[in-house]
């Protein structure tokens, strides 16, 4: 019998993750901690994490929800609002309570109601962040009702991100969960202070997966998946070896009935098989040799953190994704539900 093929890489990190709070947190966190050494924790709780004290308390709840023996570090972020104070944000960063601040344009997505209505309102905060080297994490979509939802990322680049970086060219910026060729091109042609995360879903699916054969709410997230040509550009960027692109799952758990509803929530729960999902893409692209860079090296380099000294091993013997996952009493449908993925993370 031939031996099972294996792939060992440095332990990866997830540079964009939603773990929620309370019972759901307890139900979803172990999936991430099993694979990733660190994760950037999104602050869009209700109410959002807007102060150092909030972040420290949330970090303590996350650590309290870890399974015994888990080795996992949550990296906290601060949710920017129109009234964020530059001194407070800087103090939170310098004290280590936050590693970054998140810009949600108000009403762009789930949990963004308290977000920023105009970046001009946080100009002082952004100037301070540029001065102290604090990363800005951007949900890059305009919210203007006249802009087609499939164009909102591209328009955001033109109207907001490009002007912002022209004014503050040293601002360390992560363009989160990019979905378009325009975003790939923008990041590629920007300086080394601009990077991007790419989710598994935007590498696997295009917009047909949401809309063909009936509405598929479990493939709906924001920014929405776009046309096939965009998916192909994202695959090329992720597997290119460019240090500007790194792993960020945007795993966003919602209860099954909140997704399968007349107004279904945006968000895809991909945490349980995230690394397997990325590995499938890299294998299909003939680029398994680039997986470690994308998953484990480029992110730490961007954030100025050490790479992991631990390793994880993937085995090519298949992982069966269940139809539904019981997250501590809440049923959640995972990304790739019912599918078999070629690679499996070894225990
Ligand atoms: O699909 C999404 N879900 N996109 C976001 O930006 C937020 C996230 C969530 O928190 O559910
Ligand atoms: Zn997100």
Short mmCIF file of C-alpha atoms and ligand atoms in Angstrom, two decimals:
data_model
loop_
_atom_site.label_atom_id
_atom_site.label_comp_id
_atom_site.label_asym_id
_atom_site.label_seq_id
_atom_site.Cartn_x
_atom_site.Cartn_y
_atom_site.Cartn_z
CA UNK A 1 0.00 0.00 0.00
CA UNK A 2 1.43 3.39 -0.91
CA UNK A 3 1.90 5.92 1.84
CA UNK A 4 -0.51 8.82 2.21
CA UNK A 5 0.94 12.00 0.77
CA UNK A 6 1.54 14.67 3.41
CA UNK A 7 2.34 18.37 3.46
CA UNK A 8 3.91 20.01 6.52
CA UNK A 9 3.98 23.78 6.86
CA UNK A 10 4.60 26.25 9.64
CA UNK A 11 1.47 26.68 11.72
CA UNK A 12 -0.77 29.21 9.96
CA UNK A 13 -2.62 32.25 11.33
CA UNK A 14 -6.03 33.60 10.40
CA UNK A 15 -5.77 37.33 9.75
CA UNK A 16 -9.56 37.94 9.71
CA UNK A 17 -12.01 36.06 11.88
CA UNK A 18 -15.40 36.44 13.57
CA UNK A 19 -15.89 34.30 16.67
CA UNK A 20 -18.89 36.14 18.19
CA UNK A 21 -19.47 35.92 21.93
CA UNK A 22 -21.22 33.86 24.60
CA UNK A 23 -22.51 30.40 23.69
CA UNK A 24 -21.63 30.66 19.99
CA UNK A 25 -18.05 31.68 20.83
CA UNK A 26 -17.80 28.57 22.96
CA UNK A 27 -19.13 26.50 20.04
CA UNK A 28 -16.93 27.85 17.23
CA UNK A 29 -13.56 28.80 18.70
CA UNK A 30 -12.07 25.31 18.93
CA UNK A 31 -12.29 24.89 15.14
CA UNK A 32 -9.97 27.84 14.65
CA UNK A 33 -7.65 27.07 17.57
CA UNK A 34 -7.08 23.56 16.19
CA UNK A 35 -5.56 24.95 13.00
CA UNK A 36 -4.29 28.46 13.63
CA UNK A 37 -1.79 29.85 16.13
CA UNK A 38 -3.21 33.36 16.09
CA UNK A 39 -6.21 35.14 14.64
CA UNK A 40 -7.21 38.74 14.13
CA UNK A 41 -10.54 38.97 15.92
CA UNK A 42 -13.18 41.17 14.34
CA UNK A 43 -14.78 43.69 16.70
CA UNK A 44 -18.32 43.81 15.23
CA UNK A 45 -20.13 42.57 18.29
CA UNK A 46 -23.31 44.20 19.46
CA UNK A 47 -22.33 46.64 20.90
CA UNK A 48 -18.98 46.78 19.07
CA UNK A 49 -15.52 46.68 20.65
CA UNK A 50 -14.54 50.34 20.63
CA UNK A 51 -12.21 50.75 23.63
CA UNK A 52 -9.12 49.10 25.07
CA UNK A 53 -11.17 47.99 28.07
CA UNK A 54 -13.72 46.30 25.75
CA UNK A 55 -10.92 44.57 23.85
CA UNK A 56 -9.21 43.28 26.98
CA UNK A 57 -12.49 41.95 28.37
CA UNK A 58 -13.36 40.29 25.04
CA UNK A 59 -9.88 38.78 24.81
CA UNK A 60 -10.34 37.31 28.29
CA UNK A 61 -13.69 35.77 27.24
CA UNK A 62 -12.06 34.25 24.17
CA UNK A 63 -9.21 32.79 26.19
CA UNK A 64 -11.77 31.47 28.66
CA UNK A 65 -13.61 29.72 25.83
CA UNK A 66 -10.53 27.86 24.53
CA UNK A 67 -10.43 24.09 24.98
CA UNK A 68 -7.98 22.91 27.64
CA UNK A 69 -4.42 22.81 26.34
CA UNK A 70 -5.09 24.92 23.23
CA UNK A 71 -2.22 27.15 22.13
CA UNK A 72 -3.94 30.08 20.47
CA UNK A 73 -3.49 33.85 20.66
CA UNK A 74 -6.38 36.18 19.82
CA UNK A 75 -5.18 39.46 18.32
CA UNK A 76 -7.74 42.10 19.14
CA UNK A 77 -9.00 44.96 17.00
CA UNK A 78 -10.85 48.17 17.65
CA UNK A 79 -14.03 49.13 15.78
CA UNK A 80 -13.79 52.68 14.43
CA UNK A 81 -16.76 55.00 14.73
CA UNK A 82 -17.34 58.61 13.73
CA UNK A 83 -16.37 59.61 17.25
CA UNK A 84 -13.24 57.48 17.76
CA UNK A 85 -10.58 59.44 19.61
CA UNK A 86 -7.00 59.43 18.22
CA UNK A 87 -5.42 59.43 21.70
CA UNK A 88 -7.51 56.50 22.90
CA UNK A 89 -6.88 54.46 19.77
CA UNK A 90 -3.13 55.13 20.00
CA UNK A 91 -3.06 54.26 23.71
CA UNK A 92 -4.91 50.99 23.03
CA UNK A 93 -2.38 50.09 20.34
CA UNK A 94 0.68 51.09 22.33
CA UNK A 95 -0.51 49.18 25.40
CA UNK A 96 -1.06 46.04 23.30
CA UNK A 97 -4.83 45.91 23.81
CA UNK A 98 -5.37 46.21 20.03
CA UNK A 99 -3.12 45.25 17.15
CA UNK A 100 -5.18 47.10 14.55
CA UNK A 101 -8.33 49.14 13.98
CA UNK A 102 -11.19 48.15 11.71
CA UNK A 103 -12.99 50.48 9.36
CA UNK A 104 -16.54 49.42 8.60
CA UNK A 105 -18.35 51.90 6.41
CA UNK A 106 -21.66 52.39 8.26
CA UNK A 107 -24.30 49.87 7.12
CA UNK A 108 -21.96 48.06 4.72
CA UNK A 109 -22.45 44.67 6.35
CA UNK A 110 -23.41 42.66 9.45
CA UNK A 111 -22.72 44.59 12.64
CA UNK A 112 -21.65 47.79 10.90
CA UNK A 113 -24.48 50.08 12.06
CA UNK A 114 -22.08 52.01 14.30
CA UNK A 115 -19.44 52.23 11.56
CA UNK A 116 -17.94 55.30 9.94
CA UNK A 117 -20.29 57.44 7.84
CA UNK A 118 -17.46 59.34 6.11
CA UNK A 119 -13.71 58.72 6.40
CA UNK A 120 -13.27 62.47 6.78
CA UNK A 121 -14.75 62.02 10.26
CA UNK A 122 -11.84 59.81 11.35
CA UNK A 123 -9.10 61.76 9.62
CA UNK A 124 -7.33 62.54 12.91
CA UNK A 125 -7.41 58.87 13.92
CA UNK A 126 -6.00 57.75 10.58
CA UNK A 127 -3.21 60.35 10.69
CA UNK A 128 -2.24 59.12 14.15
CA UNK A 129 -2.36 55.50 13.03
CA UNK A 130 -0.06 56.30 10.11
CA UNK A 131 2.32 58.07 12.48
CA UNK A 132 2.56 55.17 14.94
CA UNK A 133 2.46 52.31 12.40
CA UNK A 134 -0.91 50.96 13.55
CA UNK A 135 -2.60 48.86 10.83
CA UNK A 136 -5.97 49.87 9.41
CA UNK A 137 -8.19 46.96 8.38
CA UNK A 138 -10.72 47.95 5.77
CA UNK A 139 -14.09 46.56 4.78
CA UNK A 140 -13.87 48.00 1.29
CA UNK A 141 -17.37 48.63 0.02
CA UNK A 142 -19.29 51.83 -0.55
CA UNK A 143 -22.80 51.90 0.86
CA UNK A 144 -24.44 54.34 -1.55
CA UNK A 145 -27.78 52.79 -2.50
CA UNK A 146 -27.27 53.89 -6.11
CA UNK A 147 -24.18 51.72 -6.49
CA UNK A 148 -24.82 48.18 -7.64
CA UNK A 149 -23.82 45.69 -4.97
CA UNK A 150 -21.45 43.93 -7.38
CA UNK A 151 -19.61 47.22 -8.01
CA UNK A 152 -19.30 48.39 -4.42
CA UNK A 153 -15.73 47.23 -3.89
CA UNK A 154 -14.40 48.71 -7.13
CA UNK A 155 -16.15 52.03 -6.43
CA UNK A 156 -14.75 52.05 -2.88
CA UNK A 157 -11.22 51.85 -4.30
CA UNK A 158 -11.84 54.86 -6.53
CA UNK A 159 -13.82 56.98 -4.12
CA UNK A 160 -12.27 56.16 -0.76
CA UNK A 161 -9.21 53.93 -0.62
CA UNK A 162 -7.08 55.41 -3.39
CA UNK A 163 -7.62 59.01 -2.19
CA UNK A 164 -6.96 57.96 1.41
CA UNK A 165 -3.66 56.33 0.54
CA UNK A 166 -2.69 59.27 -1.65
CA UNK A 167 -3.15 61.52 1.39
CA UNK A 168 -1.59 59.10 3.91
CA UNK A 169 0.85 57.08 1.79
CA UNK A 170 2.51 55.37 4.76
CA UNK A 171 -0.70 54.12 6.41
CA UNK A 172 -0.36 50.39 6.96
CA UNK A 173 -3.53 49.05 5.39
CA UNK A 174 -5.09 45.64 4.95
CA UNK A 175 -7.74 45.54 2.26
CA UNK A 176 -9.86 42.80 3.78
CA UNK A 177 -11.52 39.87 1.96
CA UNK A 178 -10.88 41.20 -1.53
CA UNK A 179 -13.22 39.97 -4.25
CA UNK A 180 -12.30 41.70 -7.52
CA UNK A 181 -9.59 42.08 -10.15
CA UNK A 182 -9.65 45.81 -9.33
CA UNK A 183 -8.69 45.07 -5.72
CA UNK A 184 -5.93 42.65 -6.76
CA UNK A 185 -4.54 45.28 -9.14
CA UNK A 186 -4.80 48.05 -6.56
CA UNK A 187 -2.98 46.09 -3.89
CA UNK A 188 -0.35 44.83 -6.32
CA UNK A 189 0.45 48.32 -7.51
CA UNK A 190 0.47 49.88 -4.01
CA UNK A 191 3.49 50.10 -1.73
CA UNK A 192 4.57 47.39 0.73
CA UNK A 193 2.39 48.99 3.42
CA UNK A 194 -0.74 47.76 1.61
CA UNK A 195 -1.73 44.10 1.80
CA UNK A 196 -4.91 42.06 1.43
CA UNK A 197 -6.59 39.02 2.88
CA UNK A 198 -8.41 36.50 0.72
CA UNK A 199 -11.13 34.13 1.99
CA UNK A 200 -11.59 30.49 1.01
CA UNK A 201 -15.05 31.17 -0.38
CA UNK A 202 -13.90 33.87 -2.78
CA UNK A 203 -11.31 31.42 -4.12
CA UNK A 204 -13.88 28.63 -4.53
CA UNK A 205 -17.12 30.21 -5.65
CA UNK A 206 -18.40 32.85 -8.01
CA UNK A 207 -21.81 34.50 -7.86
CA UNK A 208 -23.52 31.59 -9.60
CA UNK A 209 -23.06 29.59 -6.40
CA UNK A 210 -25.46 31.99 -4.70
CA UNK A 211 -28.09 32.26 -7.36
CA UNK A 212 -28.20 29.26 -9.72
CA UNK A 213 -30.63 26.44 -8.94
CA UNK A 214 -32.43 28.54 -6.32
CA UNK A 215 -31.13 30.93 -3.71
CA UNK A 216 -28.20 29.49 -1.80
CA UNK A 217 -28.04 31.49 1.42
CA UNK A 218 -25.05 29.59 2.77
CA UNK A 219 -22.95 30.98 -0.07
CA UNK A 220 -23.93 34.55 0.74
CA UNK A 221 -21.40 36.80 2.41
CA UNK A 222 -20.28 40.39 2.07
CA UNK A 223 -18.59 41.43 -0.06
CA UNK A 224 -20.59 39.06 -2.29
CA UNK A 225 -18.80 36.66 -4.59
CA UNK A 226 -18.40 38.21 -8.05
CA UNK A 227 -18.03 36.92 -11.64
CA UNK A 228 -15.73 34.04 -12.53
CA UNK A 229 -12.99 36.31 -13.92
CA UNK A 230 -12.64 37.87 -10.47
CA UNK A 231 -12.39 34.50 -8.77
CA UNK A 232 -9.62 33.52 -11.19
CA UNK A 233 -7.73 36.75 -10.45
CA UNK A 234 -7.97 36.07 -6.71
CA UNK A 235 -6.63 32.54 -7.20
CA UNK A 236 -3.72 33.90 -9.17
CA UNK A 237 -2.94 36.49 -6.50
CA UNK A 238 -3.21 34.05 -3.59
CA UNK A 239 -0.97 31.46 -5.22
CA UNK A 240 1.48 33.94 -6.78
CA UNK A 241 3.91 33.99 -3.87
CA UNK A 242 3.41 37.76 -3.47
CA UNK A 243 3.85 38.76 0.16
CA UNK A 244 0.99 41.22 -0.17
CA UNK A 245 -1.64 38.50 -0.08
CA UNK A 246 -2.35 36.41 2.99
CA UNK A 247 -4.86 34.14 4.64
CA UNK A 248 -7.95 35.62 6.28
CA UNK A 249 -10.95 33.35 6.42
CA UNK A 250 -13.65 35.87 7.36
CA UNK A 251 -15.35 32.88 8.95
CA UNK A 252 -18.64 34.43 10.07
CA UNK A 253 -20.95 32.00 11.86
CA UNK A 254 -24.70 32.54 11.80
CA UNK A 255 -27.35 30.11 13.03
CA UNK A 256 -28.88 28.04 10.22
CA UNK A 257 -32.31 29.62 10.66
CA UNK A 258 -30.83 33.14 10.50
CA UNK A 259 -29.30 32.27 7.10
CA UNK A 260 -32.33 30.35 5.78
CA UNK A 261 -34.73 33.20 6.30
CA UNK A 262 -36.58 35.88 4.33
CA UNK A 263 -33.73 38.25 5.16
CA UNK A 264 -30.76 35.93 5.42
CA UNK A 265 -27.64 37.13 7.21
CA UNK A 266 -24.38 37.66 5.32
CA UNK A 267 -21.53 35.44 6.43
CA UNK A 268 -20.02 32.03 5.68
CA UNK A 269 -18.86 29.74 8.48
CA UNK A 270 -15.68 28.26 7.01
CA UNK A 271 -13.62 27.81 10.20
CA UNK A 272 -14.05 24.02 10.60
CA UNK A 273 -12.22 23.13 7.35
CA UNK A 274 -10.49 26.39 6.51
CA UNK A 275 -6.98 25.12 5.91
CA UNK A 276 -8.30 22.13 3.96
CA UNK A 277 -10.35 24.52 1.82
CA UNK A 278 -7.32 26.66 0.98
CA UNK A 279 -5.20 23.56 0.34
CA UNK A 280 -7.73 22.39 -2.26
CA UNK A 281 -7.35 25.67 -4.13
CA UNK A 282 -3.56 25.65 -4.01
CA UNK A 283 -3.49 22.06 -5.25
CA UNK A 284 -5.89 22.82 -8.09
CA UNK A 285 -3.65 25.71 -9.09
CA UNK A 286 -0.53 23.50 -8.98
CA UNK A 287 0.83 25.75 -6.24
CA UNK A 288 0.95 23.71 -3.04
CA UNK A 289 4.49 25.00 -2.62
CA UNK A 290 3.02 28.50 -2.15
CA UNK A 291 0.54 27.53 0.57
CA UNK A 292 2.96 28.07 3.45
CA UNK A 293 3.81 31.60 2.36
CA UNK A 294 0.16 32.59 2.02
CA UNK A 295 -1.01 30.83 5.19
CA UNK A 296 1.94 31.18 7.57
CA UNK A 297 4.60 33.67 6.43
CA UNK A 298 3.19 36.72 4.63
CA UNK A 299 0.76 37.74 7.38
CA UNK A 300 3.29 37.77 10.23
CA UNK A 301 5.71 39.66 8.02
CA UNK A 302 3.10 42.31 7.26
CA UNK A 303 2.17 42.72 10.93
CA UNK A 304 5.79 42.58 12.10
CA UNK A 305 5.20 39.48 14.22
CA UNK A 306 7.36 36.36 14.41
CA UNK A 307 6.40 33.40 12.24
CA UNK A 308 5.27 30.32 14.12
CA UNK A 309 7.89 27.84 15.26
CA UNK A 310 5.26 25.08 15.25
CA UNK A 311 4.12 23.08 12.24
CA UNK A 312 0.90 21.47 11.03
CA UNK A 313 0.58 18.54 8.69
CA UNK A 314 -2.03 17.98 6.00
CA UNK A 315 -2.67 14.44 4.77
CA UNK A 316 -4.09 13.69 1.36
CA UNK A 317 -6.62 11.18 2.59
CA UNK A 318 -9.76 13.29 2.48
CA UNK A 319 -11.96 15.24 4.87
CA UNK A 320 -15.73 14.83 4.86
CA UNK A 321 -17.50 18.06 5.71
CA UNK A 322 -20.73 17.50 7.65
CA UNK A 323 -24.05 19.00 6.48
CA UNK A 324 -24.40 20.87 9.74
CA UNK A 325 -22.28 21.58 12.79
CA UNK A 326 -23.61 21.84 16.32
CA UNK A 327 -21.94 24.95 17.71
CA UNK A 328 -22.68 24.46 21.39
CA UNK A 329 -26.41 24.04 20.75
CA UNK A 330 -26.70 26.25 17.64
CA UNK A 331 -26.86 24.46 14.29
CA UNK A 332 -24.63 26.15 11.70
CA UNK A 333 -24.12 25.05 8.10
CA UNK A 334 -20.40 25.09 7.30
CA UNK A 335 -18.79 26.08 4.00
CA UNK A 336 -18.40 22.97 1.76
CA UNK A 337 -21.27 21.26 3.65
CA UNK A 338 -21.66 17.67 2.44
CA UNK A 339 -18.50 17.78 0.30
CA UNK A 340 -15.28 15.82 0.52
CA UNK A 341 -12.06 17.84 0.47
CA UNK A 342 -8.87 16.14 -0.69
CA UNK A 343 -6.63 17.24 2.19
CA UNK A 344 -7.20 16.74 5.89
CA UNK A 345 -5.43 18.40 8.76
CA UNK A 346 -3.76 15.66 10.80
CA UNK A 347 -4.52 15.63 14.52
O1 LIG B 1 -20.45 38.29 5.24
C1 LIG B 1 -20.03 38.94 6.19
N1 LIG B 1 -20.32 38.61 7.46
N2 LIG B 1 -19.30 40.03 5.94
C2 LIG B 1 -18.94 40.87 6.91
O2 LIG B 1 -18.29 41.84 6.60
C3 LIG B 1 -19.38 40.65 8.30
C4 LIG B 1 -19.66 39.23 8.55
C5 LIG B 1 -20.39 38.95 9.85
O3 LIG B 1 -20.00 39.53 10.88
O4 LIG B 1 -21.32 38.14 9.83
ZN1 LIG B 2 -15.39 39.92 8.33
#
